[in-house]
Amino acid sequence: IRRPPRSTPSNSSAASDVYKRQLIWSLNSNYGIASTLSYFQAIASDWRYILKHLEVIKKITSDDINKISRKVFIPKNRTVAFIVKKKEK
């Protein structure tokens, strides 16, 4: 990546909507409910955080995303891999 990806207000809003749909879908089964609640218990030390999490996600702006991406996507953090074919003997 030569330049950090740019986020726009419509991108961050769409990401929030996708997250909301995925969260609702995860609550579609007993397994999903147990998994989601235990995740929030482990991460936030309170399963009730699930109720606040969507509001926290909605408050993230495209400027916030761009600011973080400029800090993270720098050459020092880059991992490069090369695929090298073996020479046949």
PDB file of C-alpha atoms in Angstrom:
ATOM      1  CA  ILE A   1       0.000   0.000   0.000  1.00  0.00           C
ATOM      2  CA  ARG A   2       1.601   3.202  -1.103  1.00  0.00           C
ATOM      3  CA  ARG A   3      -0.855   5.444   0.727  1.00  0.00           C
ATOM      4  CA  PRO A   4      -3.107   4.642   3.680  1.00  0.00           C
ATOM      5  CA  PRO A   5      -6.646   3.769   2.621  1.00  0.00           C
ATOM      6  CA  ARG A   6      -9.091   6.650   2.870  1.00  0.00           C
ATOM      7  CA  SER A   7     -12.366   6.298   4.678  1.00  0.00           C
ATOM      8  CA  THR A   8     -15.390   8.412   3.811  1.00  0.00           C
ATOM      9  CA  PRO A   9     -18.462   9.130   5.931  1.00  0.00           C
ATOM     10  CA  SER A  10     -20.511   6.777   3.763  1.00  0.00           C
ATOM     11  CA  ASN A  11     -17.911   3.992   4.254  1.00  0.00           C
ATOM     12  CA  SER A  12     -17.950   4.296   8.034  1.00  0.00           C
ATOM     13  CA  SER A  13     -21.760   4.416   8.078  1.00  0.00           C
ATOM     14  CA  ALA A  14     -21.943   1.339   5.871  1.00  0.00           C
ATOM     15  CA  ALA A  15     -19.447  -0.475   8.107  1.00  0.00           C
ATOM     16  CA  SER A  16     -21.581   0.362  11.132  1.00  0.00           C
ATOM     17  CA  ASP A  17     -24.668  -1.001   9.377  1.00  0.00           C
ATOM     18  CA  VAL A  18     -22.865  -4.217   8.416  1.00  0.00           C
ATOM     19  CA  TYR A  19     -21.658  -4.676  11.994  1.00  0.00           C
ATOM     20  CA  LYS A  20     -25.200  -4.164  13.313  1.00  0.00           C
ATOM     21  CA  ARG A  21     -26.602  -6.761  10.880  1.00  0.00           C
ATOM     22  CA  GLN A  22     -23.887  -9.257  11.820  1.00  0.00           C
ATOM     23  CA  LEU A  23     -24.541  -8.727  15.520  1.00  0.00           C
ATOM     24  CA  ILE A  24     -28.276  -9.240  15.106  1.00  0.00           C
ATOM     25  CA  TRP A  25     -27.666 -12.332  12.962  1.00  0.00           C
ATOM     26  CA  SER A  26     -25.334 -13.747  15.616  1.00  0.00           C
ATOM     27  CA  LEU A  27     -28.211 -13.609  18.118  1.00  0.00           C
ATOM     28  CA  ASN A  28     -30.306 -15.866  15.874  1.00  0.00           C
ATOM     29  CA  SER A  29     -29.472 -19.074  17.768  1.00  0.00           C
ATOM     30  CA  ASN A  30     -28.713 -20.232  21.297  1.00  0.00           C
ATOM     31  CA  TYR A  31     -25.111 -20.849  20.290  1.00  0.00           C
ATOM     32  CA  GLY A  32     -24.857 -17.344  18.787  1.00  0.00           C
ATOM     33  CA  ILE A  33     -26.321 -15.720  21.896  1.00  0.00           C
ATOM     34  CA  ALA A  34     -23.971 -17.652  24.194  1.00  0.00           C
ATOM     35  CA  SER A  35     -20.963 -16.907  21.988  1.00  0.00           C
ATOM     36  CA  THR A  36     -21.738 -13.194  21.671  1.00  0.00           C
ATOM     37  CA  LEU A  37     -22.475 -12.656  25.349  1.00  0.00           C
ATOM     38  CA  SER A  38     -19.380 -14.570  26.434  1.00  0.00           C
ATOM     39  CA  TYR A  39     -17.282 -12.533  23.972  1.00  0.00           C
ATOM     40  CA  PHE A  40     -18.436  -9.261  25.507  1.00  0.00           C
ATOM     41  CA  GLN A  41     -17.959 -10.670  29.006  1.00  0.00           C
ATOM     42  CA  ALA A  42     -14.366 -11.605  28.143  1.00  0.00           C
ATOM     43  CA  ILE A  43     -13.502  -8.400  26.283  1.00  0.00           C
ATOM     44  CA  ALA A  44     -15.354  -5.756  28.301  1.00  0.00           C
ATOM     45  CA  SER A  45     -15.766  -7.658  31.578  1.00  0.00           C
ATOM     46  CA  ASP A  46     -19.515  -7.109  31.278  1.00  0.00           C
ATOM     47  CA  TRP A  47     -21.903  -8.927  28.974  1.00  0.00           C
ATOM     48  CA  ARG A  48     -24.201  -5.864  29.089  1.00  0.00           C
ATOM     49  CA  TYR A  49     -21.640  -3.955  27.021  1.00  0.00           C
ATOM     50  CA  ILE A  50     -23.365  -5.450  23.989  1.00  0.00           C
ATOM     51  CA  LEU A  51     -26.060  -2.808  24.532  1.00  0.00           C
ATOM     52  CA  LYS A  52     -23.549   0.076  24.441  1.00  0.00           C
ATOM     53  CA  HIS A  53     -21.233  -1.274  21.775  1.00  0.00           C
ATOM     54  CA  LEU A  54     -23.362  -0.280  18.777  1.00  0.00           C
ATOM     55  CA  GLU A  55     -23.510   3.302  20.036  1.00  0.00           C
ATOM     56  CA  VAL A  56     -19.730   3.337  20.445  1.00  0.00           C
ATOM     57  CA  ILE A  57     -19.302   2.026  16.884  1.00  0.00           C
ATOM     58  CA  LYS A  58     -21.680   4.684  15.515  1.00  0.00           C
ATOM     59  CA  LYS A  59     -19.579   7.461  17.103  1.00  0.00           C
ATOM     60  CA  ILE A  60     -16.477   6.476  15.110  1.00  0.00           C
ATOM     61  CA  THR A  61     -16.017   8.952  12.279  1.00  0.00           C
ATOM     62  CA  SER A  62     -14.210   8.586   8.976  1.00  0.00           C
ATOM     63  CA  ASP A  63     -11.636  11.072  10.302  1.00  0.00           C
ATOM     64  CA  ASP A  64     -10.964   8.738  13.250  1.00  0.00           C
ATOM     65  CA  ILE A  65     -10.410   5.845  10.855  1.00  0.00           C
ATOM     66  CA  ASN A  66      -8.117   7.902   8.614  1.00  0.00           C
ATOM     67  CA  LYS A  67      -6.091   9.109  11.618  1.00  0.00           C
ATOM     68  CA  ILE A  68      -5.501   5.562  12.850  1.00  0.00           C
ATOM     69  CA  SER A  69      -4.754   4.201   9.363  1.00  0.00           C
ATOM     70  CA  ARG A  70      -2.027   6.846   8.914  1.00  0.00           C
ATOM     71  CA  LYS A  71      -0.406   5.600  12.131  1.00  0.00           C
ATOM     72  CA  VAL A  72      -0.743   1.882  11.380  1.00  0.00           C
ATOM     73  CA  PHE A  73      -0.082   1.602   7.637  1.00  0.00           C
ATOM     74  CA  ILE A  74       3.522   2.774   7.601  1.00  0.00           C
ATOM     75  CA  PRO A  75       6.548   1.140   5.969  1.00  0.00           C
ATOM     76  CA  LYS A  76       7.952   0.090   9.372  1.00  0.00           C
ATOM     77  CA  ASN A  77       4.849  -2.066   9.997  1.00  0.00           C
ATOM     78  CA  ARG A  78       4.878  -3.670   6.557  1.00  0.00           C
ATOM     79  CA  THR A  79       5.345  -7.402   6.112  1.00  0.00           C
ATOM     80  CA  VAL A  80       6.607  -8.538   2.737  1.00  0.00           C
ATOM     81  CA  ALA A  81       6.694 -12.131   1.548  1.00  0.00           C
ATOM     82  CA  PHE A  82       8.227 -13.548  -1.596  1.00  0.00           C
ATOM     83  CA  ILE A  83       7.250 -16.797  -3.243  1.00  0.00           C
ATOM     84  CA  VAL A  84      10.328 -18.408  -4.691  1.00  0.00           C
ATOM     85  CA  LYS A  85      10.125 -21.476  -6.887  1.00  0.00           C
ATOM     86  CA  LYS A  86      12.570 -24.248  -6.130  1.00  0.00           C
ATOM     87  CA  LYS A  87      15.077 -24.948  -8.864  1.00  0.00           C
ATOM     88  CA  GLU A  88      14.630 -28.379 -10.351  1.00  0.00           C
ATOM     89  CA  LYS A  89      17.667 -30.637 -10.071  1.00  0.00           C
TER      90      LYS A  89
END
